[in-house]
PDB file of C-alpha atoms in Angstrom:
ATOM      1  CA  UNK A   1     -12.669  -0.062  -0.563  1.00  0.00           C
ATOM      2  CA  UNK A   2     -14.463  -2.265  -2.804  1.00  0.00           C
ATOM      3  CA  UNK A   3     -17.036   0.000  -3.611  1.00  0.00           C
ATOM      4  CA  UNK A   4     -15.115   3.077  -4.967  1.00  0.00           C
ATOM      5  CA  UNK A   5     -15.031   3.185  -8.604  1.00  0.00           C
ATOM      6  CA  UNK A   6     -11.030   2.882 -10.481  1.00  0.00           C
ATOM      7  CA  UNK A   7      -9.782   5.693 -11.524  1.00  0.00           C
ATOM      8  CA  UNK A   8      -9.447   5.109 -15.077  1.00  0.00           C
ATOM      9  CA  UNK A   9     -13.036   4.342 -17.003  1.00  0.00           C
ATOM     10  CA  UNK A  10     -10.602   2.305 -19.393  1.00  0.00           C
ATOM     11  CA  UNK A  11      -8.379  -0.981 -17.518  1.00  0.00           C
ATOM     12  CA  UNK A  12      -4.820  -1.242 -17.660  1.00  0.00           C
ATOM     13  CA  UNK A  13      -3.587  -2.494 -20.421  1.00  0.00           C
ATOM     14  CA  UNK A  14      -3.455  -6.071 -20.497  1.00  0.00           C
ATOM     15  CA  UNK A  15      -0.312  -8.093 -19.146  1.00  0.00           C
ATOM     16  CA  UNK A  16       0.912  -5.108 -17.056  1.00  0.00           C
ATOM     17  CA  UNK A  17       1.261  -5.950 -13.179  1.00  0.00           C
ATOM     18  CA  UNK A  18      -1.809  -3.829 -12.581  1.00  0.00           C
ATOM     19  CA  UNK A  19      -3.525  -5.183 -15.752  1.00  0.00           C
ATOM     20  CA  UNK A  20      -3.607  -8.339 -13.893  1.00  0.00           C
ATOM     21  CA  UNK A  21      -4.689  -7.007 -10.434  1.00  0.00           C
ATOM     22  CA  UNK A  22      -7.308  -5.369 -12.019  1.00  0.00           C
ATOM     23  CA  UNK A  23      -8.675  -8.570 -13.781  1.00  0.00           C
ATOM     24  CA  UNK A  24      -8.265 -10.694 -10.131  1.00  0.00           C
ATOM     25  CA  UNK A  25     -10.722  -7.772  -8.037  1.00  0.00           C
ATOM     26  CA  UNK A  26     -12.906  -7.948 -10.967  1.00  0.00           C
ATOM     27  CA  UNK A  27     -13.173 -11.717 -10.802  1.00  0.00           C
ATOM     28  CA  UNK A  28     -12.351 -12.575  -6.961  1.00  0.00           C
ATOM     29  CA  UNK A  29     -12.042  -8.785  -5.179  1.00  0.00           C
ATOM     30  CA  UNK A  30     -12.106 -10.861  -1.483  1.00  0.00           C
ATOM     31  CA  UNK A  31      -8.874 -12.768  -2.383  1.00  0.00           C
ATOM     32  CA  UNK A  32      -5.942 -12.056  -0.268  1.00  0.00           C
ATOM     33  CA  UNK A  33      -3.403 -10.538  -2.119  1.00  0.00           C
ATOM     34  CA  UNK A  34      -0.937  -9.671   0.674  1.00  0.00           C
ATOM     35  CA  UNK A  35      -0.035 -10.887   4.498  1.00  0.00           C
ATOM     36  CA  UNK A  36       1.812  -8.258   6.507  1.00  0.00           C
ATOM     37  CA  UNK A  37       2.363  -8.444   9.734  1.00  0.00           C
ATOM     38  CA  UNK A  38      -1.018  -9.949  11.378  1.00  0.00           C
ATOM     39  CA  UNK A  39      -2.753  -8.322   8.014  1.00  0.00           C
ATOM     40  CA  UNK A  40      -4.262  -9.899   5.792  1.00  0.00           C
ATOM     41  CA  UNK A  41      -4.695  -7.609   2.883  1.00  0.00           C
ATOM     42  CA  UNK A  42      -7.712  -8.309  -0.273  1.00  0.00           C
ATOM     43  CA  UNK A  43      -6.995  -7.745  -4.058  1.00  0.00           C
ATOM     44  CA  UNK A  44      -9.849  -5.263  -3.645  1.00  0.00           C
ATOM     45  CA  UNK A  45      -8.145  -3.801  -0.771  1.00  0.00           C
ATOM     46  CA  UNK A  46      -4.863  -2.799  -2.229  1.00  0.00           C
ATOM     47  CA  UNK A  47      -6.396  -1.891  -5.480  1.00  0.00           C
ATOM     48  CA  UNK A  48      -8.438   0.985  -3.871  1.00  0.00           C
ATOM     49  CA  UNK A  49      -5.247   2.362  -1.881  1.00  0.00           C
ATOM     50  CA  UNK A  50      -3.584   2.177  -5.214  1.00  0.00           C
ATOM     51  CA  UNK A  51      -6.715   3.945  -6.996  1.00  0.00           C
ATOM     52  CA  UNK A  52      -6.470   6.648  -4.378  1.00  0.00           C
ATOM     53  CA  UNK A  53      -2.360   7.067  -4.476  1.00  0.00           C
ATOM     54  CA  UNK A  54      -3.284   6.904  -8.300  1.00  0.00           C
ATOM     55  CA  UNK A  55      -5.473   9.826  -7.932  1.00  0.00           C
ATOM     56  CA  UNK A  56      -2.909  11.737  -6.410  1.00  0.00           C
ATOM     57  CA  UNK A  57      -0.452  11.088  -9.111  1.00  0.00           C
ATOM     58  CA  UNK A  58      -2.729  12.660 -11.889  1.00  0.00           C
ATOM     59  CA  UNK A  59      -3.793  15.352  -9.937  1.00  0.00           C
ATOM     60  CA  UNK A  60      -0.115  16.353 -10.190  1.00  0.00           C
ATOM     61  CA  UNK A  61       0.023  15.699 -13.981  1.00  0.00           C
ATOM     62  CA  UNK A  62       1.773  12.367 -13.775  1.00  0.00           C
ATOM     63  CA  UNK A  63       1.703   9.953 -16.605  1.00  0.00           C
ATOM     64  CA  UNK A  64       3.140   7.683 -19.340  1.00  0.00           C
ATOM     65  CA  UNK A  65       6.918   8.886 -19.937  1.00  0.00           C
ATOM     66  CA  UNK A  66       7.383  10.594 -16.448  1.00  0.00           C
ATOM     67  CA  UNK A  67       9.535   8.758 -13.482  1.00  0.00           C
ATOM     68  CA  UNK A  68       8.274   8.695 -10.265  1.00  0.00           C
ATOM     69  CA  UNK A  69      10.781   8.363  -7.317  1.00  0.00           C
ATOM     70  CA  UNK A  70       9.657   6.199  -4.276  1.00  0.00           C
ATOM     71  CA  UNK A  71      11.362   6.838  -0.507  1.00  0.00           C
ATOM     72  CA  UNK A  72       9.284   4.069   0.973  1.00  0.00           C
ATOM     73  CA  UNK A  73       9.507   1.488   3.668  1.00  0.00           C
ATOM     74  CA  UNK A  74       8.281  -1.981   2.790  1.00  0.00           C
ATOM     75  CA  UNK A  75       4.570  -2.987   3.291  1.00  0.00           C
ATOM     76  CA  UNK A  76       1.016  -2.619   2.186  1.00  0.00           C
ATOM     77  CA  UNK A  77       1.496   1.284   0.887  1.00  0.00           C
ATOM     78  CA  UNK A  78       4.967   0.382  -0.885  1.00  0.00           C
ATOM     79  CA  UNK A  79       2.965  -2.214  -2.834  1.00  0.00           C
ATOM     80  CA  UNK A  80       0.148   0.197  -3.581  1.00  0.00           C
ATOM     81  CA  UNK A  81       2.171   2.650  -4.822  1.00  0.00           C
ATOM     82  CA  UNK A  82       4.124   0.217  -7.181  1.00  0.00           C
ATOM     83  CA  UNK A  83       0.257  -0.781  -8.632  1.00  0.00           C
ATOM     84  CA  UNK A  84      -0.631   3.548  -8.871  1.00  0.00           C
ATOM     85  CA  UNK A  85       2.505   3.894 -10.727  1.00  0.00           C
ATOM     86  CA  UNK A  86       1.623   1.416 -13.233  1.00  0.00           C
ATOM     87  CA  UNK A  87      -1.432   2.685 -13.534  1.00  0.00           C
ATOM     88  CA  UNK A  88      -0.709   6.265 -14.532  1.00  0.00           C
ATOM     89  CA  UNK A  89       1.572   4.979 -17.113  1.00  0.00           C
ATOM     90  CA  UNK A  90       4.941   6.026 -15.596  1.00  0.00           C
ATOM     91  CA  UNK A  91       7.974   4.330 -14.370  1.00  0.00           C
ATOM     92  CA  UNK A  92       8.539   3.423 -10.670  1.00  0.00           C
ATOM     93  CA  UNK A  93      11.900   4.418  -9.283  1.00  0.00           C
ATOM     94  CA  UNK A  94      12.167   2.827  -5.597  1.00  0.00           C
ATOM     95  CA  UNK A  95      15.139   4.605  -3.270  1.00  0.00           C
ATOM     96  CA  UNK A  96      15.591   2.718   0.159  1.00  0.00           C
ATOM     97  CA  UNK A  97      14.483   5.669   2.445  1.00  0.00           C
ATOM     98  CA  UNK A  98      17.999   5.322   4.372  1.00  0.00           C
ATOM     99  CA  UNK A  99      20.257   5.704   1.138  1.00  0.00           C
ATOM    100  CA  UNK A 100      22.797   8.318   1.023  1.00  0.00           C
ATOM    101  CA  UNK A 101      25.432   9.314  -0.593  1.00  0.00           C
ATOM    102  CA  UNK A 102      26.438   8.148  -3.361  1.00  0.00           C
ATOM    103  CA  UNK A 103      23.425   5.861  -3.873  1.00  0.00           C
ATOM    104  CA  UNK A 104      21.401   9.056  -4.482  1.00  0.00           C
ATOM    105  CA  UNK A 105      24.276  10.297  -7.014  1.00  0.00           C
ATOM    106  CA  UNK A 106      22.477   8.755 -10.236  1.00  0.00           C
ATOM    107  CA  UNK A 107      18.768  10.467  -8.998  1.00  0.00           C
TER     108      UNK A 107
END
């Protein structure tokens, strides 16, 4: 995934979580980032999942001032996800994908 250009011509802004991935693949893209499992997952890696789940997000007219709500189990994705909602702009609501009840009340 190291080859596929971001999708933003312009970086993150600086000091965001994604800011600062983005400087670490430009500087050291082979860096592990992430161990799940028996994975061992690159900076460069999750940044192109993220680039392609932040794709997906525009396409459906996503950005700054919009929530996005996450039913996600932990791992590589949930991370990747976190990073493509950061880099659209908008805020990343995370739901446990077994809540119920009144847990989903306040959605």
């Amino acid at each position: 995934m190291t080859d596929r250009a971001p999708v933003f011509a312009n970086p993150p802004f600086d000091g965001t979580v994604a800011g600062l991935l983005y400087d670490r693949v430009r500087s050291d893209p082979d860096i592990v980032l992430l161990t799940w499992e028996d994975l061992q997952i690159t900076t460069a890696e999750v940044f192109g999942v993220a680039n392609e789940f932040a794709a997906m997000l525009r396409d459906r007219d996503i950005g700054p001032g919009d929530n996005v709500l996450t039913r996600m189990e932990a791992g590589p994705n949930y991370i990747a996800m976190f990073l493509a909602v950061s880099l659209v702009g908008a805020t990343w609501v995370p739901q446990a994908p077994h809540a119920k009840g009144p847990s989903l009340a306040h959605v």
